[in-house]
Coordinates of C-alpha atoms and ligand atoms in Angstrom, one line a residue:
X1 CA 39.0 -26.5 -42.2
X2 CA 36.7 -27.5 -45.1
X3 CA 33.4 -25.5 -45.7
X4 CA 31.4 -28.1 -44.0
X5 CA 33.4 -28.4 -40.7
X6 CA 33.5 -24.5 -40.8
X7 CA 29.5 -24.3 -41.1
X8 CA 29.1 -26.7 -38.2
X9 CA 31.6 -24.9 -36.0
X10 CA 29.9 -21.7 -36.6
X11 CA 26.5 -23.1 -35.9
X12 CA 27.9 -24.7 -32.8
X13 CA 29.3 -21.6 -31.5
X14 CA 26.0 -19.4 -32.3
X15 CA 24.0 -22.1 -30.3
X16 CA 26.4 -21.6 -27.4
X17 CA 25.9 -18.0 -27.6
X18 CA 22.2 -18.4 -27.9
X19 CA 22.4 -20.6 -24.7
X20 CA 24.6 -18.3 -22.9
X21 CA 22.3 -15.5 -23.4
X22 CA 19.3 -17.4 -22.5
X23 CA 21.0 -18.8 -19.2
X24 CA 21.7 -15.0 -18.3
X25 CA 18.3 -13.8 -19.5
X26 CA 16.7 -16.4 -17.1
X27 CA 18.3 -15.1 -14.0
X28 CA 17.5 -16.3 -11.5
X29 CA 17.0 -19.6 -12.6
X30 CA 16.9 -22.7 -10.6
X31 CA 18.4 -21.8 -7.3
X32 CA 17.9 -19.1 -4.5
X33 CA 19.7 -15.9 -4.1
X34 CA 21.4 -15.3 -0.9
X35 CA 21.3 -12.1 0.7
X36 CA 24.3 -11.9 3.2
X37 CA 23.6 -9.7 6.6
X38 CA 26.6 -8.6 8.1
X39 CA 25.1 -8.5 11.7
X40 CA 23.4 -11.0 14.0
X41 CA 19.8 -12.2 13.5
X42 CA 17.1 -10.3 15.0
X43 CA 19.0 -7.1 15.0
X44 CA 18.3 -3.9 12.8
X45 CA 20.2 -4.8 9.8
X46 CA 18.6 -8.4 9.7
X47 CA 15.0 -7.0 10.1
X48 CA 15.4 -4.7 7.1
X49 CA 17.2 -7.4 5.2
X50 CA 14.0 -9.9 5.8
X51 CA 11.4 -7.5 4.8
X52 CA 13.6 -6.8 1.7
X53 CA 14.2 -10.5 1.1
X54 CA 10.4 -11.1 0.9
X55 CA 9.6 -8.3 -1.5
X56 CA 12.5 -9.3 -3.6
X57 CA 11.2 -12.8 -3.7
X58 CA 8.0 -11.8 -5.3
X59 CA 9.9 -9.7 -7.8
X60 CA 12.4 -12.1 -8.8
X61 CA 10.0 -15.0 -8.6
X62 CA 13.0 -16.8 -6.9
X63 CA 13.7 -17.2 -3.2
X64 CA 16.0 -14.8 -1.7
X65 CA 17.3 -16.3 1.7
X66 CA 19.0 -14.3 4.4
X67 CA 22.4 -15.5 5.6
X68 CA 23.7 -13.8 8.8
X69 CA 27.6 -13.7 8.7
X70 CA 28.5 -11.2 11.4
X71 CA 31.9 -10.1 12.5
X72 CA 34.5 -7.2 12.3
X73 CA 31.8 -4.5 12.0
X74 CA 30.4 -6.0 8.8
X75 CA 33.6 -6.5 6.8
X76 CA 33.3 -10.4 7.2
X77 CA 30.1 -10.3 5.2
X78 CA 31.5 -8.0 2.5
X79 CA 34.7 -10.3 1.9
X80 CA 32.2 -13.4 1.9
X81 CA 30.3 -11.9 -0.9
X82 CA 33.5 -10.9 -2.8
X83 CA 34.9 -14.5 -2.2
X84 CA 31.6 -16.1 -3.6
X85 CA 31.2 -17.1 -7.1
X86 CA 30.3 -13.8 -9.1
X87 CA 27.1 -14.8 -10.6
X88 CA 24.5 -12.8 -9.1
X89 CA 23.3 -15.4 -6.7
X90 CA 25.3 -14.0 -3.6
X91 CA 24.6 -10.4 -2.7
X92 CA 25.2 -8.2 0.4
X93 CA 23.0 -5.9 2.4
X94 CA 25.2 -3.4 4.4
X95 CA 24.7 -0.1 6.2
X96 CA 26.7 3.3 6.7
X97 CA 29.6 0.9 7.8
X98 CA 30.3 0.5 4.2
X99 CA 31.4 3.9 4.1
X100 CA 33.5 4.0 7.2
X101 CA 35.3 0.6 6.7
X102 CA 37.7 2.4 4.5
X103 CA 39.1 4.7 7.0
X104 CA 38.7 2.4 10.2
X105 CA 40.5 -0.8 8.8
X106 CA 44.1 -0.4 8.0
X107 CA 44.0 -3.7 5.9
X108 CA 40.3 -3.8 4.5
X109 CA 41.3 -5.7 1.5
X110 CA 38.4 -4.3 -0.7
X111 CA 37.4 -1.1 -2.2
X112 CA 33.5 -0.4 -1.5
X113 CA 33.5 1.9 -4.5
X114 CA 34.9 -0.3 -7.1
X115 CA 34.6 -3.8 -5.9
X116 CA 30.8 -3.8 -6.0
X117 CA 27.7 -3.1 -8.3
X118 CA 25.8 -0.8 -6.1
X119 CA 21.9 -2.0 -6.3
X120 CA 20.3 0.7 -4.7
X121 CA 19.8 1.8 -1.1
X122 CA 16.7 0.5 0.7
X123 CA 16.3 2.1 4.1
X124 CA 17.2 5.2 6.1
X125 CA 17.2 4.5 9.8
X126 CA 17.5 7.0 12.8
X127 CA 19.1 5.9 16.0
X128 CA 18.5 6.6 19.5
X129 CA 20.9 6.7 22.6
X130 CA 19.2 4.1 25.2
X131 CA 20.1 2.6 28.5
X132 CA 19.1 0.0 31.1
X133 CA 16.3 1.2 33.3
X134 CA 18.6 1.1 36.3
X135 CA 20.7 4.2 34.9
X136 CA 19.5 7.0 37.2
X137 CA 19.4 9.6 34.6
X138 CA 16.3 11.0 33.5
X139 CA 17.3 13.0 30.7
X140 CA 20.3 13.9 28.4
X141 CA 21.8 16.6 30.7
X142 CA 21.6 14.2 33.7
X143 CA 22.9 11.3 31.8
X144 CA 26.2 13.5 30.7
X145 CA 26.6 14.3 34.4
X146 CA 26.5 10.6 35.0
X147 CA 28.9 9.7 32.4
X148 CA 31.2 12.5 33.4
X149 CA 31.2 11.2 37.1
X150 CA 31.7 7.4 36.1
X151 CA 33.5 7.4 33.0
X152 CA 35.0 4.2 32.0
X153 CA 32.8 2.7 34.7
X154 CA 30.0 3.2 32.5
X155 CA 29.6 0.5 29.8
X156 CA 28.7 1.1 26.1
X157 CA 27.6 -1.8 23.9
X158 CA 28.2 -1.7 20.3
X159 CA 28.2 -4.0 17.1
X160 CA 32.2 -4.2 16.4
X161 CA 34.5 -1.5 15.1
X162 CA 32.7 0.2 12.1
X163 CA 29.3 -0.4 13.1
X164 CA 26.6 2.1 13.4
X165 CA 26.4 1.9 17.2
X166 CA 30.3 2.1 17.2
X167 CA 30.1 5.2 15.0
X168 CA 27.5 6.9 17.4
X169 CA 29.4 6.0 20.4
X170 CA 32.5 7.4 18.9
X171 CA 31.0 10.6 18.0
X172 CA 29.2 10.8 21.3
X173 CA 32.5 10.3 23.5
X174 CA 34.5 12.8 21.2
X175 CA 31.6 15.4 21.7
X176 CA 31.4 14.9 25.4
X177 CA 35.3 14.2 25.8
X178 CA 34.6 11.3 27.9
X179 CA 35.4 7.9 27.5
X180 CA 33.3 5.0 28.4
X181 CA 34.1 1.3 28.4
X182 CA 32.8 -0.2 25.1
X183 CA 31.5 -3.9 24.8
X184 CA 31.5 -5.3 21.4
X185 CA 28.8 -7.8 20.2
X186 CA 28.0 -9.7 16.8
X187 CA 25.1 -7.2 16.4
X188 CA 23.0 -5.1 18.5
X189 CA 20.2 -7.9 19.1
X190 CA 22.3 -9.8 21.4
X191 CA 23.7 -6.3 22.9
X192 CA 19.9 -5.2 23.4
X193 CA 19.1 -8.5 25.5
X194 CA 22.4 -7.7 27.5
X195 CA 21.3 -4.2 27.9
X196 CA 17.7 -5.0 29.0
X197 CA 19.5 -7.6 31.5
X198 CA 21.7 -5.1 33.0
X199 CA 25.0 -6.6 31.8
X200 CA 25.9 -3.3 29.7
X201 CA 24.3 -0.1 30.6
X202 CA 24.1 2.1 27.2
X203 CA 24.0 1.8 23.6
X204 CA 23.0 3.8 20.5
X205 CA 21.0 1.9 18.0
X206 CA 18.8 1.8 15.3
X207 CA 14.8 2.3 15.6
X208 CA 14.6 -0.6 13.5
X209 CA 15.8 -2.9 16.5
X210 CA 14.4 -0.9 19.4
X211 CA 11.1 0.1 18.3
X212 CA 9.0 -2.2 20.5
X213 CA 11.4 -1.4 23.7
X214 CA 11.0 2.3 23.0
X215 CA 7.2 1.9 23.0
X216 CA 6.7 -0.4 25.8
X217 CA 9.4 1.6 28.0
X218 CA 11.9 -1.1 28.5
X219 CA 14.6 1.0 27.9
X220 CA 15.4 4.5 28.7
X221 CA 15.5 6.9 25.7
X222 CA 17.9 9.7 25.8
X223 CA 18.0 11.3 22.2
X224 CA 17.5 10.9 18.6
X225 CA 20.3 11.1 16.4
X226 CA 18.5 13.0 13.5
X227 CA 18.1 16.7 13.2
X228 CA 14.4 16.3 13.0
X229 CA 12.6 14.3 15.6
X230 CA 11.5 10.9 14.2
X231 CA 8.0 10.7 13.2
X232 CA 7.4 7.6 14.7
X233 CA 8.9 8.6 18.2
X234 CA 7.8 12.4 18.4
X235 CA 8.3 12.3 22.2
X236 CA 11.9 11.7 22.1
X237 CA 13.9 14.9 21.8
X238 CA 17.0 15.0 19.5
X239 CA 20.4 15.2 20.5
X240 CA 20.7 18.3 18.7
X241 CA 17.8 20.3 20.6
X242 CA 19.2 19.0 23.8
X243 CA 22.6 20.8 23.2
X244 CA 24.8 18.4 21.4
X245 CA 24.9 20.7 18.3
X246 CA 24.8 19.0 15.0
X247 CA 24.9 15.7 16.6
X248 CA 24.0 13.6 13.6
X249 CA 24.1 9.7 12.7
X250 CA 21.8 8.8 9.8
X251 CA 22.1 5.1 8.9
X252 CA 21.4 4.0 5.5
X253 CA 21.4 0.5 4.1
X254 CA 22.3 -0.5 0.6
X255 CA 22.4 -3.8 -1.5
X256 CA 25.5 -4.7 -3.4
X257 CA 26.4 -7.6 -6.1
X258 CA 30.2 -8.4 -6.3
X259 CA 31.8 -6.4 -9.4
X260 CA 31.9 -9.1 -12.2
X261 CA 28.5 -10.5 -12.0
X262 CA 26.7 -10.9 -15.1
X263 CA 25.1 -7.5 -16.4
X264 CA 21.9 -9.1 -16.9
X265 CA 21.7 -10.6 -13.3
X266 CA 22.9 -7.0 -12.0
X267 CA 19.9 -5.4 -13.8
X268 CA 17.3 -7.9 -12.4
X269 CA 18.7 -7.3 -8.9
X270 CA 18.4 -3.7 -9.2
X271 CA 15.0 -3.8 -10.6
X272 CA 14.0 -6.1 -7.9
X273 CA 15.4 -3.7 -5.1
X274 CA 13.5 -1.0 -6.8
X275 CA 10.1 -2.9 -6.9
X276 CA 10.7 -4.2 -3.4
X277 CA 11.1 -0.9 -1.6
X278 CA 8.0 0.6 -3.6
X279 CA 5.8 -2.4 -2.0
X280 CA 3.4 -0.8 0.1
X281 CA 3.7 -3.4 2.9
X282 CA 7.6 -2.7 2.8
X283 CA 7.2 1.0 3.1
X284 CA 4.5 0.5 6.0
X285 CA 6.8 -1.9 8.0
X286 CA 9.7 0.5 7.5
X287 CA 7.4 3.4 8.9
X288 CA 6.4 1.2 11.9
X289 CA 10.1 0.6 12.8
X290 CA 10.8 4.4 12.7
X291 CA 12.7 3.9 9.3
X292 CA 12.1 5.4 6.0
X293 CA 12.5 4.5 2.2
X294 CA 15.2 6.4 0.4
X295 CA 14.4 9.2 -1.8
X296 CA 14.3 8.1 -5.5
X297 CA 17.8 9.2 -6.2
X298 CA 19.5 7.3 -3.7
X299 CA 17.5 4.1 -4.3
X300 CA 18.9 4.0 -7.6
X301 CA 22.2 2.5 -8.4
X302 CA 24.0 5.5 -9.6
X303 CA 22.6 7.4 -6.6
X304 CA 23.6 4.7 -4.1
X305 CA 27.1 4.6 -5.7
X306 CA 27.4 8.4 -5.6
X307 CA 26.0 8.7 -1.9
X308 CA 28.4 5.8 -0.9
X309 CA 31.4 7.8 -2.1
X310 CA 30.1 11.1 -0.5
X311 CA 29.8 9.2 2.7
X312 CA 33.4 7.7 2.5
X313 CA 34.6 11.2 1.8
X314 CA 32.7 12.6 5.0
X315 CA 33.5 10.0 7.6
X316 CA 37.2 9.7 6.4
X317 CA 38.4 12.9 8.2
X318 CA 36.1 12.5 11.3
X319 CA 37.5 8.9 11.8
X320 CA 41.1 10.2 11.2
X321 CA 40.4 13.0 13.8
X322 CA 39.2 10.5 16.3
X323 CA 42.2 8.2 15.7
X324 CA 40.4 4.8 15.7
X325 CA 41.7 2.2 13.6
X326 CA 41.5 -1.6 13.5
X327 CA 43.8 -4.1 11.6
Ligands
LIG1 N1 22.9 -1.9 14.8 C1 23.9 -2.5 14.5 C2 24.9 -1.6 14.3 O1 25.3 -1.1 15.2 C3 23.9 -3.3 13.3 C4 23.0 -4.7 13.6 O2 23.2 -5.6 14.5 O3 22.3 -5.2 12.5 O4 25.7 -1.3 13.2

């Protein structure tokens, strides 16, 4: 190569480098970011996702759109994000199911700890055991007696294996040592419609889905899955205080980019998540739905990653003991 050609080649590669970093710095540039939601539209995960999409849109100055891809307890959506181009434009919101999937699914095909960039947790949501109004039990004690008397004739709705409603039902049935008939849905939004319609009797669901029905009395409420009463629903006793000692399911939601996404995009997305959950309107909406914004540690990427790992380690033995698996 003579000197001139070498100089031109150097200039070109420098220019390419400048363009490449300019493109990265410009994330998100000319197209929307897709936030993949692993459950049906209108449900609890979807509600958090749509609130988050709004505040992230403000922060990123680029539209964040929601894509509902339900199925297999949320694992369909996680796989969809991993199969998409790893450019930061396709990200995932998921809940506690991300930490139970490795124990529940024999052939999960991905590792939540290592295949994703953890962008931060965005909501902590309590659950409440609810029933169709025709269920005769007036309180948890009567409900337990009713379930024991009717067992598999009692129907329990969930959002598929690995969903929070599945997990809560699993814990409930193993605690009271009675099996009910479970009916899987693509999310608890359609399940709630059926529960109110009387096609299915019981469900444990996040307050983000059922706040309106709890307030209007459209469903019966039997107990909260948190150790403390839910600030927005102080009149609902906890399962724990009614005798199901230490009965606890705390649903947390986190946001993920696929591992391999450009560092600049990951940084921008994590900053948008942080800014979004500190938005006063977002916080007020979460409180109205009985949910809370996570503490600063869990809201950070490192805290999210550590919490996910701890949750995987926590749920593993519980699920193993329950002996539930899916392919
Ligand atoms: N609440 C559902 C669950 O049980 C998920 C959803 O529909 O968002 O995990």
